[in-house]
PDB file of C-alpha atoms in Angstrom:
ATOM      1  CA  UNK A   1      -6.508  14.567  15.725  1.00 80.00           C
ATOM      2  CA  UNK A   2      -9.296  12.214  13.927  1.00 84.00           C
ATOM      3  CA  UNK A   3      -9.967  15.128  11.381  1.00 91.00           C
ATOM      4  CA  UNK A   4      -6.080  16.060  10.817  1.00 91.00           C
ATOM      5  CA  UNK A   5      -5.539  11.997  10.127  1.00 88.00           C
ATOM      6  CA  UNK A   6      -8.450  11.759   7.709  1.00 92.00           C
ATOM      7  CA  UNK A   7      -7.180  14.817   5.639  1.00 95.00           C
ATOM      8  CA  UNK A   8      -3.565  13.414   5.634  1.00 93.00           C
ATOM      9  CA  UNK A   9      -4.852  10.120   4.571  1.00 94.00           C
ATOM     10  CA  UNK A  10      -7.135  11.393   1.889  1.00 96.00           C
ATOM     11  CA  UNK A  11      -4.202  13.559   0.547  1.00 97.00           C
ATOM     12  CA  UNK A  12      -2.035  10.461   0.804  1.00 95.00           C
ATOM     13  CA  UNK A  13      -4.350   8.481  -1.146  1.00 96.00           C
ATOM     14  CA  UNK A  14      -5.167  10.713  -4.023  1.00 97.00           C
ATOM     15  CA  UNK A  15      -1.152  12.031  -4.427  1.00 97.00           C
ATOM     16  CA  UNK A  16       0.248   8.143  -4.384  1.00 97.00           C
ATOM     17  CA  UNK A  17      -2.596   6.737  -6.528  1.00 97.00           C
ATOM     18  CA  UNK A  18      -2.332   9.849  -9.045  1.00 98.00           C
ATOM     19  CA  UNK A  19       1.539   9.379  -8.983  1.00 97.00           C
ATOM     20  CA  UNK A  20       1.835   5.349  -8.883  1.00 98.00           C
ATOM     21  CA  UNK A  21      -1.559   4.088 -10.593  1.00 97.00           C
ATOM     22  CA  UNK A  22      -1.939   7.131 -12.355  1.00 97.00           C
ATOM     23  CA  UNK A  23       1.336   8.974 -14.192  1.00 98.00           C
ATOM     24  CA  UNK A  24       3.609   5.735 -13.766  1.00 98.00           C
ATOM     25  CA  UNK A  25       1.384   2.641 -14.482  1.00 98.00           C
ATOM     26  CA  UNK A  26       0.768   5.080 -17.700  1.00 97.00           C
ATOM     27  CA  UNK A  27       4.074   5.368 -18.721  1.00 97.00           C
ATOM     28  CA  UNK A  28       5.106   2.199 -17.888  1.00 97.00           C
ATOM     29  CA  UNK A  29       2.135   0.453 -19.774  1.00 96.00           C
ATOM     30  CA  UNK A  30       3.491   2.484 -22.833  1.00 97.00           C
ATOM     31  CA  UNK A  31       6.673   0.315 -22.857  1.00 97.00           C
ATOM     32  CA  UNK A  32       5.667  -2.888 -21.264  1.00 96.00           C
ATOM     33  CA  UNK A  33       3.119  -5.598 -21.176  1.00 96.00           C
ATOM     34  CA  UNK A  34       0.380  -5.477 -18.354  1.00 96.00           C
ATOM     35  CA  UNK A  35       2.119  -7.843 -15.984  1.00 96.00           C
ATOM     36  CA  UNK A  36       5.741  -6.833 -16.144  1.00 97.00           C
ATOM     37  CA  UNK A  37       3.933  -2.993 -15.669  1.00 97.00           C
ATOM     38  CA  UNK A  38       1.771  -4.006 -12.930  1.00 97.00           C
ATOM     39  CA  UNK A  39       4.873  -5.741 -11.148  1.00 97.00           C
ATOM     40  CA  UNK A  40       7.133  -3.056 -11.845  1.00 98.00           C
ATOM     41  CA  UNK A  41       4.734  -0.306 -10.385  1.00 98.00           C
ATOM     42  CA  UNK A  42       3.670  -2.161  -7.399  1.00 97.00           C
ATOM     43  CA  UNK A  43       7.413  -2.939  -6.628  1.00 97.00           C
ATOM     44  CA  UNK A  44       8.119   0.488  -6.876  1.00 97.00           C
ATOM     45  CA  UNK A  45       5.376   1.530  -4.638  1.00 97.00           C
ATOM     46  CA  UNK A  46       6.838  -1.059  -2.228  1.00 95.00           C
ATOM     47  CA  UNK A  47      10.249   0.546  -2.278  1.00 95.00           C
ATOM     48  CA  UNK A  48       9.546   3.936  -1.834  1.00 95.00           C
ATOM     49  CA  UNK A  49       8.125   3.229   1.472  1.00 92.00           C
ATOM     50  CA  UNK A  50      11.525   2.033   2.607  1.00 91.00           C
ATOM     51  CA  UNK A  51      12.562   5.920   3.170  1.00 91.00           C
ATOM     52  CA  UNK A  52      10.638   5.686   6.090  1.00 84.00           C
ATOM     53  CA  UNK A  53      13.411   4.392   7.760  1.00 84.00           C
ATOM     54  CA  UNK A  54      14.857   7.796   7.257  1.00 86.00           C
ATOM     55  CA  UNK A  55      12.385   9.608   9.561  1.00 82.00           C
ATOM     56  CA  UNK A  56      11.984   6.612  12.148  1.00 77.00           C
ATOM     57  CA  UNK A  57      15.657   5.087  12.132  1.00 81.00           C
ATOM     58  CA  UNK A  58      13.620   1.858  12.398  1.00 79.00           C
ATOM     59  CA  UNK A  59      15.209  -0.131   9.226  1.00 85.00           C
ATOM     60  CA  UNK A  60      13.331  -3.529   9.837  1.00 82.00           C
ATOM     61  CA  UNK A  61       9.916  -1.768  10.515  1.00 80.00           C
ATOM     62  CA  UNK A  62      10.393   0.195   7.517  1.00 86.00           C
ATOM     63  CA  UNK A  63      11.170  -2.788   5.289  1.00 89.00           C
ATOM     64  CA  UNK A  64       8.272  -4.548   6.877  1.00 86.00           C
ATOM     65  CA  UNK A  65       6.045  -1.509   6.041  1.00 86.00           C
ATOM     66  CA  UNK A  66       7.629  -1.589   2.410  1.00 92.00           C
ATOM     67  CA  UNK A  67       6.628  -5.162   2.128  1.00 92.00           C
ATOM     68  CA  UNK A  68       3.129  -4.457   3.126  1.00 91.00           C
ATOM     69  CA  UNK A  69       2.783  -1.729   0.865  1.00 93.00           C
ATOM     70  CA  UNK A  70       3.963  -4.086  -1.944  1.00 96.00           C
ATOM     71  CA  UNK A  71       0.969  -6.371  -1.005  1.00 95.00           C
ATOM     72  CA  UNK A  72      -1.769  -3.487  -0.593  1.00 95.00           C
ATOM     73  CA  UNK A  73      -0.318  -1.825  -3.704  1.00 96.00           C
ATOM     74  CA  UNK A  74      -1.298  -4.852  -5.838  1.00 97.00           C
ATOM     75  CA  UNK A  75      -4.855  -4.235  -4.491  1.00 96.00           C
ATOM     76  CA  UNK A  76      -4.810  -0.710  -5.431  1.00 97.00           C
ATOM     77  CA  UNK A  77      -3.667  -1.652  -9.353  1.00 97.00           C
ATOM     78  CA  UNK A  78      -6.166  -4.407  -9.132  1.00 97.00           C
ATOM     79  CA  UNK A  79      -9.062  -2.066  -8.145  1.00 97.00           C
ATOM     80  CA  UNK A  80      -7.762   0.745 -10.470  1.00 97.00           C
ATOM     81  CA  UNK A  81      -7.334  -2.043 -13.562  1.00 97.00           C
ATOM     82  CA  UNK A  82     -10.737  -3.560 -12.844  1.00 95.00           C
ATOM     83  CA  UNK A  83     -12.777  -0.303 -12.524  1.00 96.00           C
ATOM     84  CA  UNK A  84     -11.020   1.499 -14.937  1.00 95.00           C
ATOM     85  CA  UNK A  85     -10.716   4.716 -13.068  1.00 97.00           C
ATOM     86  CA  UNK A  86      -8.293   5.584  -9.953  1.00 97.00           C
ATOM     87  CA  UNK A  87     -10.992   7.339  -7.796  1.00 97.00           C
ATOM     88  CA  UNK A  88     -12.067   3.824  -6.325  1.00 97.00           C
ATOM     89  CA  UNK A  89      -8.366   3.007  -6.027  1.00 97.00           C
ATOM     90  CA  UNK A  90      -8.109   6.783  -4.218  1.00 97.00           C
ATOM     91  CA  UNK A  91     -10.892   5.571  -1.757  1.00 97.00           C
ATOM     92  CA  UNK A  92      -9.696   2.360  -0.878  1.00 95.00           C
ATOM     93  CA  UNK A  93      -5.962   3.723  -0.014  1.00 95.00           C
ATOM     94  CA  UNK A  94      -7.669   6.575   1.997  1.00 96.00           C
ATOM     95  CA  UNK A  95      -9.394   4.229   3.869  1.00 94.00           C
ATOM     96  CA  UNK A  96      -7.019   1.492   4.848  1.00 91.00           C
ATOM     97  CA  UNK A  97      -4.484   4.270   5.659  1.00 90.00           C
ATOM     98  CA  UNK A  98      -6.981   5.694   7.898  1.00 92.00           C
ATOM     99  CA  UNK A  99      -7.559   2.665   9.387  1.00 88.00           C
ATOM    100  CA  UNK A 100      -4.111   1.386  10.130  1.00 83.00           C
ATOM    101  CA  UNK A 101      -2.874   5.364  11.497  1.00 82.00           C
ATOM    102  CA  UNK A 102      -5.799   4.895  13.449  1.00 82.00           C
ATOM    103  CA  UNK A 103      -5.446   2.188  14.873  1.00 76.00           C
ATOM    104  CA  UNK A 104      -1.321   2.647  15.065  1.00 69.00           C
ATOM    105  CA  UNK A 105      -1.921   6.124  17.335  1.00 68.00           C
ATOM    106  CA  UNK A 106      -4.578   4.410  19.224  1.00 66.00           C
ATOM    107  CA  UNK A 107      -1.839   1.869  20.374  1.00 60.00           C
ATOM    108  CA  UNK A 108       0.437   4.745  20.817  1.00 58.00           C
ATOM    109  CA  UNK A 109      -1.543   6.674  23.041  1.00 56.00           C
ATOM    110  CA  UNK A 110      -2.063   3.965  25.164  1.00 58.00           C
ATOM    111  CA  UNK A 111       1.832   3.050  25.508  1.00 56.00           C
ATOM    112  CA  UNK A 112       2.151   5.730  28.391  1.00 61.00           C
ATOM    113  CA  UNK A 113       3.029   8.843  26.211  1.00 61.00           C
ATOM    114  CA  UNK A 114       5.275   7.267  24.511  1.00 61.00           C
ATOM    115  CA  UNK A 115       5.869   8.486  20.559  1.00 61.00           C
ATOM    116  CA  UNK A 116       5.195   6.246  17.621  1.00 57.00           C
ATOM    117  CA  UNK A 117       9.104   5.705  17.132  1.00 62.00           C
ATOM    118  CA  UNK A 118       9.366   4.548  20.778  1.00 64.00           C
ATOM    119  CA  UNK A 119       6.056   2.460  20.644  1.00 61.00           C
ATOM    120  CA  UNK A 120       8.039   0.800  17.420  1.00 62.00           C
ATOM    121  CA  UNK A 121      11.262   0.235  18.984  1.00 66.00           C
ATOM    122  CA  UNK A 122       9.977  -1.514  21.803  1.00 67.00           C
ATOM    123  CA  UNK A 123       7.921  -4.227  19.438  1.00 67.00           C
ATOM    124  CA  UNK A 124       9.393  -7.634  19.023  1.00 69.00           C
ATOM    125  CA  UNK A 125      10.369  -8.490  15.355  1.00 65.00           C
ATOM    126  CA  UNK A 126       8.180 -11.125  15.197  1.00 71.00           C
ATOM    127  CA  UNK A 127       4.851  -9.098  16.539  1.00 69.00           C
ATOM    128  CA  UNK A 128       6.045  -6.374  13.518  1.00 68.00           C
ATOM    129  CA  UNK A 129       5.151  -8.791  11.094  1.00 75.00           C
ATOM    130  CA  UNK A 130       1.703  -8.400  12.093  1.00 77.00           C
ATOM    131  CA  UNK A 131       0.830  -5.788   9.692  1.00 74.00           C
ATOM    132  CA  UNK A 132       2.662  -8.028   6.646  1.00 79.00           C
ATOM    133  CA  UNK A 133      -0.225 -11.008   7.845  1.00 85.00           C
ATOM    134  CA  UNK A 134      -3.059  -8.489   7.888  1.00 84.00           C
ATOM    135  CA  UNK A 135      -2.290  -7.291   4.509  1.00 88.00           C
ATOM    136  CA  UNK A 136      -1.934 -10.985   2.984  1.00 91.00           C
ATOM    137  CA  UNK A 137      -5.958 -11.414   2.363  1.00 92.00           C
ATOM    138  CA  UNK A 138      -5.694  -8.310   0.467  1.00 90.00           C
ATOM    139  CA  UNK A 139      -2.657  -9.464  -1.881  1.00 92.00           C
ATOM    140  CA  UNK A 140      -4.924 -12.913  -2.141  1.00 94.00           C
ATOM    141  CA  UNK A 141      -8.112 -10.692  -3.335  1.00 94.00           C
ATOM    142  CA  UNK A 142      -5.737  -8.808  -5.821  1.00 95.00           C
ATOM    143  CA  UNK A 143      -4.709 -11.675  -7.202  1.00 95.00           C
ATOM    144  CA  UNK A 144      -8.205 -13.048  -7.736  1.00 96.00           C
ATOM    145  CA  UNK A 145      -9.145  -9.652  -9.218  1.00 95.00           C
ATOM    146  CA  UNK A 146      -6.313  -9.940 -11.777  1.00 96.00           C
ATOM    147  CA  UNK A 147      -6.617 -13.566 -12.780  1.00 94.00           C
ATOM    148  CA  UNK A 148      -7.707 -12.827 -16.033  1.00 91.00           C
ATOM    149  CA  UNK A 149      -5.722  -9.598 -16.739  1.00 93.00           C
ATOM    150  CA  UNK A 150      -3.657  -9.976 -20.158  1.00 85.00           C
ATOM    151  CA  UNK A 151      -5.396 -13.271 -21.326  1.00 76.00           C
ATOM    152  CA  UNK A 152      -6.264 -11.318 -24.296  1.00 62.00           C
ATOM    153  CA  UNK A 153      -4.137 -10.801 -26.895  1.00 49.00           C
ATOM    154  CA  UNK A 154      -2.398  -7.579 -26.568  1.00 51.00           C
ATOM    155  CA  UNK A 155      -0.291  -5.474 -28.583  1.00 46.00           C
ATOM    156  CA  UNK A 156       3.421  -5.825 -27.860  1.00 42.00           C
TER     157      UNK A 156
END
């Protein structure tokens, strides 16, 4: 199971970074200044995660996941911009997802054979805020990394 999760998270890290911080960011960047492009791509990345409600049936959990994804997505964007490469963002994204899925899977296994959806359905709403709080330092670090982006004059 761990190997399956590892392969899955590596593929997700590669594909999502290619789609969002690669293709979408490059395209949006052609028509927008840097900060509007960062905001648009980061918000789209977060909003896409709301679609997980279609699989889980839990809109609150999907909305909180979308918020956490938006916050972590800003860090992935900062890493992509600061490094000038998608590879570090891909690696960070894969490691982040692997860590989260391993923790969630472990908690699910301890819940007496319940599925992930059943476990999520039994978590009080205020405890579902924990992932957002865990991602908060990533958001703050992203803001630190991006603090000088766009200060130089750039073409319109």
